CSV table of C-alpha atoms in Angstrom, one decimal:
chain,number,residue,atom,x,y,z
A,141,UNK,CA,21.6,-41.0,-14.0
A,142,UNK,CA,22.8,-38.8,-11.2
A,143,UNK,CA,22.9,-40.3,-7.7
A,144,UNK,CA,23.0,-36.8,-6.2
A,145,UNK,CA,19.3,-36.6,-7.1
A,146,UNK,CA,18.4,-39.8,-5.3
A,147,UNK,CA,16.2,-38.1,-2.6
A,148,UNK,CA,13.7,-41.0,-2.3
A,149,UNK,CA,14.9,-44.5,-3.1
A,150,UNK,CA,12.6,-47.5,-3.1
A,151,UNK,CA,14.1,-51.0,-2.4
A,152,UNK,CA,11.6,-53.7,-3.5
A,153,UNK,CA,10.8,-56.8,-1.4
A,154,UNK,CA,7.7,-58.7,-2.2
A,155,UNK,CA,7.6,-60.5,1.1
A,156,UNK,CA,6.8,-57.2,2.9
A,157,UNK,CA,4.4,-55.9,0.3
A,158,UNK,CA,1.2,-57.0,1.9
A,159,UNK,CA,0.5,-59.5,-0.7
A,160,UNK,CA,0.8,-57.1,-3.6
A,161,UNK,CA,2.9,-57.5,-6.7
A,162,UNK,CA,6.2,-55.7,-6.8
A,163,UNK,CA,5.2,-54.1,-10.1
A,164,UNK,CA,2.2,-52.6,-8.4
A,165,UNK,CA,4.3,-51.1,-5.6
A,166,UNK,CA,6.8,-49.7,-8.2
A,167,UNK,CA,4.0,-48.1,-10.2
A,168,UNK,CA,2.5,-46.5,-7.1
A,169,UNK,CA,5.9,-45.3,-5.9
A,170,UNK,CA,6.5,-43.7,-9.3
A,171,UNK,CA,3.2,-42.0,-9.1
A,172,UNK,CA,4.2,-40.7,-5.7
A,173,UNK,CA,7.5,-39.2,-7.1
A,174,UNK,CA,10.1,-41.8,-6.3
A,175,UNK,CA,13.6,-41.0,-7.7
A,176,UNK,CA,15.1,-44.4,-8.0
A,177,UNK,CA,14.1,-48.1,-7.7
A,178,UNK,CA,16.3,-50.9,-6.5
A,179,UNK,CA,15.3,-54.5,-7.4
A,180,UNK,CA,16.1,-56.5,-4.3
A,181,UNK,CA,13.8,-59.5,-4.0
A,182,UNK,CA,15.9,-61.7,-1.8
A,183,UNK,CA,15.1,-65.4,-1.5
A,184,UNK,CA,13.9,-65.7,-5.1
A,185,UNK,CA,15.5,-67.6,-8.0
A,186,UNK,CA,17.7,-65.8,-10.5
A,187,UNK,CA,15.2,-66.6,-13.2
A,188,UNK,CA,12.4,-65.0,-11.2
A,189,UNK,CA,14.5,-61.9,-10.5
A,190,UNK,CA,15.3,-61.7,-14.2
A,191,UNK,CA,11.7,-62.0,-15.3
A,192,UNK,CA,10.5,-59.5,-12.7
A,193,UNK,CA,13.4,-57.2,-13.6
A,194,UNK,CA,12.3,-57.1,-17.2
A,195,UNK,CA,8.8,-56.0,-16.1
A,196,UNK,CA,10.2,-53.4,-13.6
A,197,UNK,CA,12.7,-52.1,-16.2
A,198,UNK,CA,9.8,-51.4,-18.6
A,199,UNK,CA,8.0,-49.5,-16.0
A,200,UNK,CA,10.9,-47.4,-14.8
A,201,UNK,CA,12.2,-46.7,-18.3
A,202,UNK,CA,8.8,-45.4,-19.3
A,203,UNK,CA,8.8,-43.1,-16.3
A,204,UNK,CA,12.5,-42.0,-16.7
A,205,UNK,CA,13.3,-43.4,-13.2
A,206,UNK,CA,16.7,-45.1,-12.6
A,207,UNK,CA,16.6,-48.9,-11.9
A,208,UNK,CA,19.4,-50.4,-9.8
A,209,UNK,CA,19.8,-54.2,-9.2
A,210,UNK,CA,20.8,-55.4,-5.8
A,211,UNK,CA,23.9,-57.6,-5.7
A,212,UNK,CA,23.6,-59.2,-9.1
A,213,UNK,CA,25.8,-57.7,-11.8
A,214,UNK,CA,24.7,-60.4,-14.3
A,215,UNK,CA,21.0,-59.6,-13.9
A,216,UNK,CA,21.7,-55.9,-14.1
A,217,UNK,CA,23.4,-56.5,-17.5
A,218,UNK,CA,20.6,-58.9,-18.6
A,219,UNK,CA,17.8,-56.4,-18.1
A,220,UNK,CA,19.7,-53.3,-19.1
A,221,UNK,CA,19.4,-51.7,-15.7
A,222,UNK,CA,21.0,-48.4,-14.9
A,223,UNK,CA,23.3,-49.9,-12.4
A,224,UNK,CA,23.9,-52.2,-9.4
A,225,UNK,CA,24.2,-51.9,-5.7
A,226,UNK,CA,26.8,-54.0,-3.9
A,227,UNK,CA,27.3,-55.1,-0.3
A,228,UNK,CA,30.6,-55.6,1.4
A,229,UNK,CA,30.5,-59.4,0.6
A,230,UNK,CA,29.4,-59.0,-3.0
A,231,UNK,CA,31.5,-58.6,-6.2
A,232,UNK,CA,34.1,-55.8,-5.7
A,233,UNK,CA,33.1,-52.4,-6.9
A,234,UNK,CA,36.2,-52.2,-9.2
A,235,UNK,CA,35.3,-55.5,-10.9
A,236,UNK,CA,31.6,-54.5,-11.3
A,237,UNK,CA,32.9,-51.3,-13.0
A,238,UNK,CA,34.9,-53.3,-15.5
A,239,UNK,CA,31.9,-55.4,-16.3
A,240,UNK,CA,29.3,-52.7,-16.5
A,241,UNK,CA,31.4,-49.9,-18.0
A,242,UNK,CA,31.8,-46.2,-17.1
A,243,UNK,CA,28.2,-45.1,-17.6
A,244,UNK,CA,26.7,-47.5,-15.1
A,245,UNK,CA,25.7,-46.4,-11.6
A,246,UNK,CA,27.4,-48.4,-8.9
A,247,UNK,CA,26.4,-48.1,-5.3
A,248,UNK,CA,28.0,-49.7,-2.3
A,249,UNK,CA,26.8,-50.4,1.2
A,250,UNK,CA,28.9,-49.0,4.0
A,251,UNK,CA,28.5,-48.7,7.7
A,252,UNK,CA,31.9,-47.3,8.7
A,253,UNK,CA,34.1,-44.5,7.5
A,254,UNK,CA,36.8,-47.0,6.3
A,255,UNK,CA,34.3,-48.9,4.2
A,256,UNK,CA,33.0,-45.7,2.7
A,257,UNK,CA,36.5,-44.4,1.8
A,258,UNK,CA,37.4,-47.7,0.2
A,259,UNK,CA,34.2,-47.8,-1.8
A,260,UNK,CA,34.9,-44.3,-3.1
A,261,UNK,CA,38.5,-45.2,-4.0
A,262,UNK,CA,37.2,-48.3,-5.8
A,263,UNK,CA,34.9,-46.2,-8.0
A,264,UNK,CA,31.5,-46.3,-6.4
A,265,UNK,CA,29.1,-43.5,-7.5
A,266,UNK,CA,27.2,-43.4,-4.2
A,267,UNK,CA,27.0,-45.1,-0.8
A,268,UNK,CA,24.1,-46.7,1.0
A,269,UNK,CA,24.9,-46.1,4.7
A,270,UNK,CA,23.2,-47.8,7.5
A,271,UNK,CA,21.5,-49.4,9.2
A,272,UNK,CA,20.6,-45.9,10.4
A,273,UNK,CA,17.8,-46.7,12.9
A,274,UNK,CA,17.9,-50.4,13.0
A,275,UNK,CA,15.8,-52.8,10.9
A,276,UNK,CA,14.2,-56.2,10.8
A,277,UNK,CA,14.7,-56.5,7.0
A,278,UNK,CA,18.0,-58.2,7.6
A,279,UNK,CA,18.1,-61.2,9.9
A,280,UNK,CA,21.6,-60.3,11.3
A,281,UNK,CA,22.2,-59.1,14.8
A,282,UNK,CA,24.5,-56.3,13.6
A,283,UNK,CA,21.6,-54.7,11.9
A,284,UNK,CA,19.2,-54.6,14.8
A,285,UNK,CA,20.7,-51.5,16.3
A,286,UNK,CA,21.2,-48.5,14.0
A,287,UNK,CA,24.4,-46.4,13.6
A,288,UNK,CA,22.3,-43.2,13.8
A,289,UNK,CA,22.5,-40.0,11.8
A,290,UNK,CA,25.8,-39.4,13.5
A,291,UNK,CA,27.4,-42.0,11.3
A,292,UNK,CA,25.9,-40.4,8.2
A,293,UNK,CA,27.6,-37.2,9.2
A,294,UNK,CA,30.9,-38.9,9.8
A,295,UNK,CA,30.8,-40.6,6.4
A,296,UNK,CA,29.6,-37.6,4.4
A,297,UNK,CA,32.5,-35.6,5.9
A,298,UNK,CA,34.9,-38.3,4.8
A,299,UNK,CA,33.9,-38.8,1.2
A,300,UNK,CA,32.9,-36.7,-1.8
A,301,UNK,CA,30.3,-39.0,-3.4
A,302,UNK,CA,26.6,-38.9,-2.5
A,303,UNK,CA,25.3,-40.8,0.6
A,304,UNK,CA,21.9,-42.3,0.9
A,305,UNK,CA,20.7,-43.4,4.4
A,306,UNK,CA,18.9,-46.7,4.8
A,307,UNK,CA,17.5,-48.8,7.6
A,308,UNK,CA,14.4,-48.1,9.7
A,309,UNK,CA,13.8,-44.8,8.0
A,310,UNK,CA,10.3,-43.3,7.9
A,311,UNK,CA,8.8,-40.0,6.8
A,312,UNK,CA,9.0,-39.0,10.5
A,313,UNK,CA,12.7,-39.4,10.8
A,314,UNK,CA,14.0,-38.9,7.3
A,315,UNK,CA,14.7,-35.3,7.9
A,316,UNK,CA,17.3,-36.1,10.5
A,317,UNK,CA,19.1,-38.3,8.0
A,318,UNK,CA,19.2,-35.5,5.4
A,319,UNK,CA,20.2,-32.9,8.0
A,320,UNK,CA,23.2,-35.1,8.7
A,321,UNK,CA,24.4,-34.8,5.1
A,322,UNK,CA,22.6,-37.6,3.1
A,323,UNK,CA,21.2,-36.6,-0.3
A,324,UNK,CA,18.3,-38.9,0.4
A,325,UNK,CA,16.8,-42.0,2.0
A,326,UNK,CA,16.2,-45.5,0.9
A,327,UNK,CA,13.3,-47.5,2.3
A,328,UNK,CA,11.6,-50.9,2.0
A,329,UNK,CA,8.6,-51.3,4.3
A,330,UNK,CA,7.9,-47.6,4.6
A,331,UNK,CA,6.5,-47.8,1.1
A,332,UNK,CA,6.0,-51.5,0.3
A,333,UNK,CA,4.0,-52.2,3.5
A,334,UNK,CA,2.0,-49.0,3.4
A,335,UNK,CA,-1.7,-49.1,2.8
A,336,UNK,CA,-1.2,-46.5,0.2
A,337,UNK,CA,2.3,-46.7,-1.3
A,338,UNK,CA,1.8,-43.7,-3.5
A,339,UNK,CA,0.8,-41.5,-0.5
A,340,UNK,CA,3.7,-43.0,1.5
A,341,UNK,CA,6.1,-42.0,-1.2
A,342,UNK,CA,4.7,-38.5,-1.4
A,343,UNK,CA,5.1,-38.1,2.4
A,344,UNK,CA,8.7,-39.4,2.3
A,345,UNK,CA,9.6,-37.1,-0.5
A,346,UNK,CA,8.0,-34.1,1.3
A,347,UNK,CA,10.1,-34.9,4.4
A,348,UNK,CA,13.3,-35.0,2.4
A,349,UNK,CA,12.6,-31.9,0.4
A,350,UNK,CA,11.6,-30.0,3.6
A,351,UNK,CA,14.8,-30.9,5.3
A,352,UNK,CA,16.8,-29.9,2.2
A,353,UNK,CA,15.0,-26.6,2.0
A,354,UNK,CA,15.7,-25.8,5.6
A,355,UNK,CA,19.3,-26.8,5.2
A,356,UNK,CA,19.6,-24.4,2.2
A,357,UNK,CA,18.0,-21.5,3.9
A,358,UNK,CA,20.7,-18.8,4.7
A,359,UNK,CA,20.9,-17.8,8.4
A,360,UNK,CA,18.8,-14.7,9.3
A,361,UNK,CA,21.0,-11.9,10.6
A,362,UNK,CA,18.1,-9.9,12.0
């Protein structure tokens, strides 16, 4: 469980999965090389999220892929997930740490440098920063316009914990997010809505790895 390795990060959402089951999407993403899965599933009951979480936990555990639960610390505990991802209006990071213990992975959403610094100070293990390019996954005006890779760069310069970019990210623009300092990218529809989620995951992973390889290449001095 090392968030620094979260190059490709799937956030599940059945409502944008083209009628397919979340478990099917997760299995395909794992086949495509996904690094971590977050169980999101907004607008479902706690019972349904718990039941689905047990199924997804079995799949991810068998593949040695981390499973993070969005928002719900109680469900993360109940399904023995690897951790939880919290928003700015969710349970405080410090409280989640007390409940889940030192080994759990705790992520926190941040869109400003101040939020990022506070999350790190409170004990977050990684940050989900966005919305990078804008998204329709959240029905809130503030998320319709992205903060851009520039905000990724500002935040990665301000904190020492890993940053994952999220929001409107595709295989075509993921490289710019990594170039700005993110360890990886989190997506919903890029994988869940794809005709071939496995191939979509492979393409995303290739874009991330290519950007990292370019960034690690020493300058040529002629």
